[in-house]
XYZ file of C-alpha atoms in Angstrom:
547
model
C -69.450 -2.577 -29.701
C -66.612 -3.696 -31.552
C -65.819 -0.299 -32.664
C -66.531 1.005 -29.043
C -64.257 -1.523 -27.459
C -60.990 -0.805 -29.849
C -61.720 2.805 -29.687
C -61.347 2.476 -25.463
C -58.198 0.314 -26.081
C -56.119 2.598 -28.040
C -57.624 5.070 -25.656
C -55.580 3.768 -22.615
C -52.580 3.021 -24.956
C -52.946 7.096 -25.839
C -53.043 8.217 -22.170
C -50.252 6.042 -21.535
C -48.134 7.593 -24.320
C -49.231 11.312 -22.823
C -48.283 10.618 -19.543
C -44.778 9.114 -20.695
C -44.117 11.793 -22.445
C -45.390 14.064 -20.091
C -42.880 12.683 -17.255
C -39.936 12.907 -20.206
C -40.708 16.647 -20.959
C -40.437 17.378 -16.983
C -37.093 15.130 -16.724
C -35.710 17.158 -19.327
C -36.685 20.877 -17.315
C -38.475 22.155 -19.978
C -41.207 24.756 -19.530
C -44.575 24.459 -18.169
C -45.840 25.870 -21.487
C -45.145 22.809 -23.672
C -47.035 20.288 -21.349
C -49.915 22.593 -21.413
C -49.652 22.716 -24.943
C -49.417 19.256 -25.603
C -52.685 19.021 -23.079
C -54.503 21.919 -25.738
C -53.605 19.368 -28.652
C -54.966 16.861 -26.778
C -58.198 17.515 -25.893
C -59.239 19.739 -28.380
C -58.277 16.569 -30.932
C -60.782 14.236 -28.643
C -63.027 16.801 -28.454
C -63.465 16.725 -32.711
C -63.035 13.022 -32.423
C -65.655 12.271 -30.562
C -67.649 15.565 -32.205
C -66.792 12.722 -35.379
C -67.750 10.138 -33.651
C -71.566 11.539 -33.109
C -72.513 12.089 -36.783
C -70.670 8.341 -37.829
C -73.154 7.085 -34.965
C -75.649 9.139 -36.018
C -75.545 8.338 -40.314
C -75.396 4.216 -38.324
C -78.481 4.759 -36.310
C -80.222 6.450 -39.712
C -79.301 3.470 -42.037
C -80.686 1.129 -39.590
C -84.173 2.977 -39.482
C -84.189 4.618 -36.100
C -86.778 7.350 -36.391
C -85.998 9.550 -33.483
C -83.226 10.253 -36.032
C -85.776 12.190 -38.449
C -87.106 14.579 -35.078
C -83.418 15.024 -33.236
C -81.105 15.898 -36.096
C -82.552 18.048 -39.170
C -79.286 18.923 -40.668
C -79.402 14.866 -41.256
C -82.971 15.372 -42.886
C -82.854 13.227 -45.942
C -83.278 14.210 -49.604
C -86.784 12.812 -50.076
C -88.035 14.915 -47.147
C -86.106 18.210 -48.317
C -86.750 18.237 -52.071
C -90.759 17.155 -53.032
C -89.941 16.165 -56.522
C -87.569 13.005 -54.869
C -88.893 10.064 -53.854
C -88.547 8.290 -51.054
C -87.503 4.458 -51.706
C -87.731 2.252 -48.504
C -88.631 -0.607 -50.628
C -85.288 -0.294 -52.139
C -83.003 -0.458 -49.042
C -85.036 -3.627 -47.735
C -84.068 -5.456 -50.915
C -80.324 -3.980 -49.715
C -80.074 -5.054 -46.614
C -82.105 -8.530 -47.699
C -78.818 -9.171 -50.563
C -76.404 -7.561 -47.612
C -74.158 -10.734 -47.008
C -74.098 -11.162 -50.868
C -72.985 -7.913 -51.632
C -70.363 -8.028 -49.084
C -68.703 -10.685 -50.422
C -68.629 -9.160 -53.704
C -67.363 -5.877 -52.033
C -64.744 -7.891 -50.547
C -63.208 -9.695 -53.402
C -63.982 -6.134 -55.391
C -61.661 -4.899 -52.738
C -58.445 -7.674 -52.882
C -58.482 -8.554 -56.137
C -58.657 -4.436 -58.179
C -58.577 -1.980 -55.460
C -55.244 -3.386 -53.583
C -53.026 -3.722 -57.038
C -54.419 -0.584 -58.134
C -53.272 0.625 -55.016
C -49.821 -0.482 -54.964
C -49.383 0.645 -58.263
C -49.965 4.385 -57.299
C -48.782 4.087 -54.152
C -44.749 5.863 -53.560
C -42.163 3.217 -53.661
C -42.332 2.851 -49.512
C -45.570 2.196 -49.838
C -45.473 -0.663 -52.629
C -46.046 -3.456 -49.910
C -49.651 -2.277 -48.761
C -52.199 -5.242 -48.694
C -55.607 -6.320 -46.929
C -54.708 -8.733 -44.210
C -58.367 -8.595 -43.147
C -61.648 -7.459 -44.668
C -65.371 -7.290 -43.044
C -68.163 -5.033 -44.881
C -69.699 -5.377 -41.235
C -73.937 -5.729 -41.177
C -74.899 -2.126 -41.758
C -76.152 -1.687 -45.740
C -75.553 0.849 -48.019
C -78.919 3.000 -47.953
C -80.907 5.021 -50.648
C -81.859 8.554 -49.005
C -84.771 9.198 -52.066
C -84.434 8.654 -55.980
C -85.370 11.612 -58.289
C -86.875 10.857 -61.715
C -86.886 13.398 -64.563
C -89.643 13.486 -66.585
C -88.632 17.131 -68.444
C -85.563 18.155 -70.929
C -85.250 14.328 -71.645
C -84.790 12.139 -74.150
C -87.679 9.688 -75.163
C -85.637 6.983 -75.558
C -84.686 7.037 -71.832
C -85.118 7.137 -68.285
C -83.202 9.435 -66.298
C -83.147 8.671 -62.219
C -80.569 9.981 -59.211
C -80.256 7.952 -56.803
C -78.659 9.973 -53.137
C -76.704 7.331 -51.810
C -75.186 6.644 -48.405
C -72.735 4.309 -46.448
C -71.498 4.828 -42.711
C -71.575 0.783 -41.733
C -69.739 -0.635 -39.229
C -66.772 -2.108 -41.747
C -63.128 -3.016 -40.670
C -60.345 -2.911 -42.799
C -56.942 -4.634 -41.740
C -53.543 -3.249 -43.951
C -50.247 -4.041 -43.585
C -47.241 -1.999 -45.203
C -44.550 -3.300 -44.056
C -43.865 -4.168 -40.900
C -46.888 -1.282 -39.779
C -49.905 -2.836 -39.139
C -53.351 -0.780 -38.847
C -57.153 -0.621 -39.050
C -59.365 1.126 -41.045
C -62.944 1.970 -39.834
C -65.406 4.807 -39.490
C -66.288 4.256 -43.224
C -68.221 6.927 -44.688
C -69.497 7.322 -48.151
C -72.086 9.774 -50.253
C -72.638 10.658 -53.193
C -75.117 11.238 -56.554
C -75.818 8.696 -58.503
C -77.595 8.952 -61.782
C -78.565 5.872 -63.448
C -79.686 6.052 -67.465
C -81.726 3.271 -68.714
C -81.492 3.468 -72.838
C -82.626 2.814 -75.435
C -86.173 2.231 -74.548
C -87.333 -1.148 -76.339
C -90.976 -2.445 -76.747
C -89.796 -5.778 -75.613
C -89.253 -6.744 -71.531
C -87.655 -5.401 -69.908
C -88.313 -2.492 -71.965
C -85.433 -1.329 -71.838
C -81.706 -1.981 -73.300
C -79.143 -1.577 -71.317
C -78.179 0.743 -68.186
C -75.667 3.666 -67.343
C -74.622 4.276 -63.874
C -72.462 6.733 -63.042
C -71.424 9.404 -59.943
C -72.255 13.335 -61.630
C -69.715 14.523 -59.126
C -66.976 13.394 -56.767
C -68.389 11.404 -53.544
C -67.359 12.084 -50.565
C -65.388 10.205 -48.332
C -64.239 9.384 -45.127
C -62.202 6.827 -42.862
C -59.847 6.451 -40.007
C -56.614 4.427 -39.627
C -56.438 3.086 -35.850
C -54.490 1.428 -34.070
C -50.707 1.182 -34.361
C -52.013 4.015 -37.536
C -53.712 5.726 -34.790
C -50.850 6.186 -32.902
C -47.996 6.690 -35.892
C -50.485 8.945 -37.728
C -48.136 8.371 -41.638
C -49.113 11.333 -42.660
C -47.733 10.433 -45.880
C -49.670 7.471 -46.330
C -52.924 9.058 -45.127
C -52.470 11.426 -48.357
C -51.432 8.946 -50.735
C -54.133 6.673 -49.689
C -56.682 9.420 -49.759
C -55.116 10.213 -52.877
C -55.268 6.958 -54.764
C -58.838 6.297 -53.576
C -60.216 9.532 -54.573
C -58.698 8.964 -58.587
C -59.689 5.311 -58.756
C -63.189 6.367 -57.860
C -62.917 8.896 -60.395
C -61.165 6.601 -63.187
C -64.252 4.060 -62.526
C -67.376 5.737 -62.020
C -67.639 9.743 -61.685
C -67.999 11.575 -64.868
C -66.892 11.615 -67.655
C -65.990 7.685 -66.702
C -69.452 5.487 -66.049
C -70.291 1.682 -66.026
C -71.843 0.439 -68.824
C -74.033 -2.763 -68.046
C -76.117 -4.042 -71.314
C -79.142 -5.715 -70.722
C -80.748 -6.974 -74.228
C -78.015 -9.488 -75.672
C -79.122 -6.976 -79.103
C -77.920 -3.913 -77.580
C -74.861 -2.549 -79.299
C -72.395 -1.820 -76.437
C -70.829 1.359 -79.136
C -74.332 2.909 -78.662
C -74.393 2.874 -75.578
C -71.669 3.500 -74.306
C -70.669 6.803 -76.782
C -73.330 9.537 -75.403
C -71.694 12.552 -76.531
C -70.993 15.739 -73.554
C -72.847 18.478 -73.747
C -70.576 20.796 -74.274
C -67.286 22.251 -72.611
C -66.459 24.556 -69.744
C -63.432 27.426 -70.060
C -62.687 27.773 -66.421
C -60.369 31.109 -65.589
C -59.242 31.596 -62.158
C -58.083 35.296 -62.107
C -57.588 36.116 -58.915
C -58.453 36.010 -54.971
C -58.310 38.594 -52.744
C -58.749 39.048 -48.359
C -57.524 35.062 -47.862
C -57.375 33.661 -44.190
C -53.602 33.733 -42.969
C -53.032 30.000 -42.384
C -49.298 30.525 -41.871
C -49.618 33.597 -38.991
C -48.251 31.663 -36.400
C -44.526 30.507 -38.421
C -44.560 34.693 -39.447
C -45.510 34.590 -42.788
C -48.757 34.172 -45.197
C -50.556 31.770 -47.090
C -49.223 30.102 -49.724
C -52.677 29.343 -51.864
C -53.395 27.061 -54.941
C -56.986 26.773 -56.300
C -58.600 23.326 -56.805
C -61.264 23.073 -59.483
C -63.329 19.574 -59.797
C -65.930 18.863 -62.971
C -66.948 15.089 -61.817
C -63.620 13.404 -62.330
C -62.337 15.675 -63.469
C -59.663 17.638 -61.680
C -57.259 20.764 -62.575
C -55.172 22.800 -60.368
C -53.481 26.252 -60.302
C -50.064 27.687 -59.724
C -49.254 27.948 -55.875
C -48.463 31.608 -55.462
C -46.230 31.915 -52.106
C -46.497 34.173 -49.247
C -49.391 36.357 -50.360
C -53.193 36.731 -49.415
C -53.941 38.543 -52.463
C -53.006 35.937 -55.375
C -53.406 36.540 -58.498
C -52.966 33.428 -61.435
C -54.749 34.708 -64.858
C -55.126 30.930 -65.201
C -57.557 28.596 -67.891
C -58.555 25.329 -67.750
C -61.444 23.999 -70.072
C -63.530 20.796 -68.400
C -65.713 18.063 -70.368
C -69.486 18.821 -69.273
C -71.487 15.099 -69.732
C -74.310 16.115 -67.746
C -75.173 20.026 -67.093
C -78.540 19.456 -64.932
C -76.882 17.881 -62.058
C -73.283 18.246 -62.144
C -71.497 21.764 -60.777
C -68.012 23.419 -60.986
C -66.392 22.893 -57.766
C -63.942 25.379 -56.620
C -61.456 24.702 -53.652
C -58.897 27.088 -51.894
C -56.106 25.485 -50.771
C -53.008 26.981 -48.141
C -50.193 24.678 -49.796
C -48.114 23.161 -47.020
C -45.074 21.227 -48.247
C -44.919 17.947 -45.816
C -48.645 18.425 -44.122
C -51.898 18.097 -45.469
C -52.924 21.405 -46.909
C -54.968 23.970 -44.971
C -58.709 24.842 -46.344
C -59.124 28.393 -46.924
C -62.523 28.287 -48.741
C -65.014 27.123 -51.274
C -67.797 27.584 -53.840
C -69.610 25.591 -56.056
C -71.672 27.088 -59.378
C -74.280 25.321 -60.853
C -73.479 23.606 -63.976
C -77.055 24.228 -66.031
C -77.383 27.615 -64.646
C -73.716 28.251 -66.523
C -75.171 26.862 -69.567
C -78.067 28.739 -69.453
C -76.502 32.313 -69.039
C -73.438 30.953 -71.545
C -71.179 33.229 -69.839
C -70.544 33.953 -65.937
C -68.331 36.771 -64.734
C -68.065 37.722 -61.125
C -66.124 37.952 -57.596
C -67.225 35.167 -55.217
C -67.697 34.826 -51.273
C -66.298 32.115 -50.156
C -67.327 29.714 -48.259
C -66.591 27.577 -44.970
C -64.068 30.766 -43.821
C -64.672 33.938 -41.832
C -63.387 35.829 -44.756
C -62.121 35.385 -48.602
C -62.956 35.881 -52.176
C -61.920 34.363 -55.941
C -62.694 36.051 -59.076
C -64.060 33.758 -61.694
C -64.585 33.882 -65.297
C -66.760 31.181 -67.058
C -67.712 30.867 -70.545
C -70.019 27.202 -71.971
C -69.257 26.391 -75.192
C -71.521 23.273 -76.895
C -70.574 20.477 -79.384
C -70.832 20.092 -83.141
C -70.448 18.186 -85.996
C -70.063 20.837 -87.956
C -66.752 20.923 -89.408
C -65.917 24.620 -90.904
C -66.002 25.874 -86.913
C -62.690 24.225 -86.676
C -61.498 26.762 -89.666
C -62.873 30.173 -87.012
C -60.594 29.111 -83.654
C -59.989 32.966 -83.327
C -63.613 33.651 -82.474
C -63.791 30.910 -79.118
C -63.935 32.976 -76.155
C -61.269 33.169 -72.939
C -60.817 35.201 -70.292
C -56.953 35.050 -70.018
C -54.291 36.128 -72.591
C -51.897 33.044 -73.807
C -49.449 32.613 -76.889
C -50.104 29.032 -76.926
C -53.091 26.838 -78.832
C -55.964 26.804 -76.828
C -58.495 23.633 -77.355
C -60.554 24.276 -80.365
C -62.332 20.670 -80.418
C -63.684 17.245 -78.729
C -62.185 13.682 -79.794
C -64.573 10.642 -78.774
C -62.637 7.350 -78.576
C -64.638 3.493 -78.354
C -61.991 0.665 -78.261
C -64.119 -2.302 -79.496
C -61.942 -5.192 -79.852
C -58.833 -6.564 -81.246
C -58.244 -9.938 -82.745
C -55.188 -12.426 -83.215
C -52.790 -10.815 -81.701
C -49.505 -11.951 -81.370
C -48.429 -14.074 -78.537
C -45.185 -12.569 -76.602
C -43.623 -16.467 -76.165
C -44.742 -19.356 -78.571
C -47.771 -20.495 -76.966
C -48.210 -18.802 -74.167
C -51.388 -16.068 -74.251
C -50.442 -12.099 -73.250
C -52.435 -10.161 -70.800
C -52.757 -7.394 -73.385
C -54.154 -3.720 -72.787
C -53.594 -0.829 -75.013
C -52.113 2.642 -73.995
C -53.377 5.717 -75.879
C -51.274 8.770 -75.945
C -52.568 12.124 -77.004
C -50.604 15.112 -77.269
C -49.362 15.097 -73.423
C -52.362 12.383 -71.812
C -51.816 8.981 -71.303
C -54.627 6.661 -70.761
C -54.921 2.828 -70.916
C -57.798 0.464 -70.959
C -58.041 -2.232 -68.560
C -56.254 -5.494 -68.240
C -57.611 -8.589 -70.289
C -55.935 -11.372 -68.998
C -54.453 -14.356 -71.253
C -56.226 -14.166 -74.627
C -54.946 -13.278 -78.316
C -58.799 -11.402 -78.634
C -59.453 -8.909 -76.191
C -62.900 -7.387 -75.705
C -62.548 -3.926 -74.402
C -64.981 -1.768 -74.299
C -64.268 0.908 -73.379
C -64.665 5.224 -73.806
C -61.836 7.791 -74.118
C -62.453 11.779 -74.637
C -59.596 13.557 -75.495
C -59.463 17.732 -75.602
C -58.163 18.525 -79.179
C -55.421 21.524 -79.199
C -54.547 21.606 -83.270
C -57.061 19.485 -85.600
C -54.671 19.769 -88.550
C -51.631 18.552 -86.754
C -51.965 16.386 -83.543
C -51.986 12.489 -83.471
C -53.989 9.350 -81.884
C -51.340 6.958 -80.687
C -52.792 3.465 -79.678
C -50.501 0.718 -78.628
C -51.107 -2.941 -77.494
C -49.225 -4.328 -74.646
C -48.913 -7.251 -72.373
C -48.885 -6.394 -68.984
C -46.645 -9.633 -67.621
C -43.454 -8.541 -69.648
C -44.516 -5.157 -70.474
C -43.370 -5.868 -74.255
C -45.563 -4.814 -77.626
C -48.109 -6.284 -79.135
C -48.407 -3.654 -82.219
C -49.070 0.198 -82.561
C -50.950 2.371 -84.431
C -51.336 6.139 -85.487
C -54.612 8.159 -86.458
C -54.335 11.540 -87.911
C -57.016 13.512 -86.671
C -57.405 15.845 -89.542
C -59.243 12.634 -91.057
C -61.890 12.527 -89.325
C -62.998 16.075 -90.284
C -62.875 14.728 -93.885
C -65.795 12.454 -93.203
C -69.389 12.594 -92.858
C -70.512 13.995 -89.208
C -66.631 14.180 -88.969
C -66.948 10.589 -86.750
C -66.572 6.912 -88.074
C -68.484 4.069 -86.898
C -66.502 0.709 -86.218
C -64.099 1.526 -88.324
C -61.308 -1.627 -88.799
C -57.263 -0.292 -88.336
C -54.247 -2.711 -87.789
C -52.057 -2.404 -85.071
C -48.695 -3.191 -86.262
C -45.939 -5.429 -85.083
C -42.956 -6.139 -88.164
C -44.899 -7.921 -90.954
C -47.413 -9.167 -88.086
C -51.156 -7.191 -87.991
C -53.775 -7.422 -85.867
C -57.331 -5.620 -86.627
C -58.483 -3.202 -83.938
C -62.190 -2.332 -83.462
C -62.578 1.062 -82.984
C -65.139 4.069 -83.167
C -64.032 7.725 -83.516
C -65.919 11.346 -83.457
C -64.466 14.467 -83.459
C -66.859 17.443 -81.820
C -66.226 21.172 -82.651
C -66.124 23.619 -79.650
C -69.493 26.190 -81.039
C -69.210 29.379 -78.836
C -73.260 30.400 -77.075
C -74.207 33.637 -78.446
């Protein structure tokens, strides 16, 4: 009822605004064509909003366990109906519903304390005053559509299960940016969550910990209401969607994981440092017969390709004014779980100043790519009238054999390149630091670690007011030159921005170690004469071509 009342209120305001615009057009003796065009756009928008609203209400009714939805809307059938190996788990949904008030309070605090600062840091400077004014998570809980437990191709030391998670609830958020206030409503969220229980042990609770992550980037959507709906700030909407997507990926989309130990004796390093299954080398060659999204402007589409593997996103250059573009670009993506992950390909027409227009997509099953080792073909684009894209994809395994690092010329490639290609994978587990210096006397720092490898930078979370931070985080980098690349780590204070010590580690050191790894070794962060021991695990894995 709350959403319906607000929608009715905004509809009245929108109608009044429309009448005012039509009066202004008539007053200035403009052609009636502009009034008809405006009315047509408004009617089209209203139709799309009504369709979307009906779809959201259908999901909400499903969350409330209304049986008639399953009968009337076949396209929204849950996975336990579509696939026989997916089990219905209504008991879990009842548990979630019973504990939802507590979960909602946790989510409210998490949004305010964690998400809001991250959004502020990533928004353009004009939007840095962003904040949540009010947060109401609502009464409709998250729903688990089904669970699949894997019995084949799974190690004996673990249990692997997939859960289809969906949310289409009645939450309502109020946000403020400067003097601009808007509501965030009709939030939708859907994705496949994998949970791994490992290692299996011989005493209760029978496993040492569990690892949670989304196999692929979850789908989400939301609406700005109130002033946000009327003003329709495209820059803010685009920035918010981009930030939310990137933050989700950084937290819990492969290769990023949430690791929770259950038994105190469980080594966090063993839980966290699971090795990826391989790497795919994706060649984006060309496309043909793409749709023309700029015909109104007497031009042609300006297409580019967006490649996704889990939380990893790669983008080609934009080819301007061309419906048959040629890119000849290559990207390497890490694959942690081939079973369940896919290679996502999306084409867009770049439109600076507005939302880029969709030109088609396709998904390639990662397990199929691994089994074949190499695929190359022209693929028909989905969700558009016409269009094809040419892709070449190689699968490469990972090996601890150091001799492979001297044989990089035999690695497969899809396009010619004069520069060095990736030929190895570096995994880092940052455990802890001891005895960091204080920024000022008797004031403890709030440290984080900045990792720099080539042109890439990553950073750990911030640990508040401590000289002995515990991070327990995993990072992965692609290596172009084992003999010259250097991993640099610098601890910094969040409040002052001052350095607390740094260290540089040549990657070539790992090549001489057994299995090319150093487990829980101590290095020292140096700040003048002060040395702070840092404990880390490093692993180097060489690319190994298939076949």
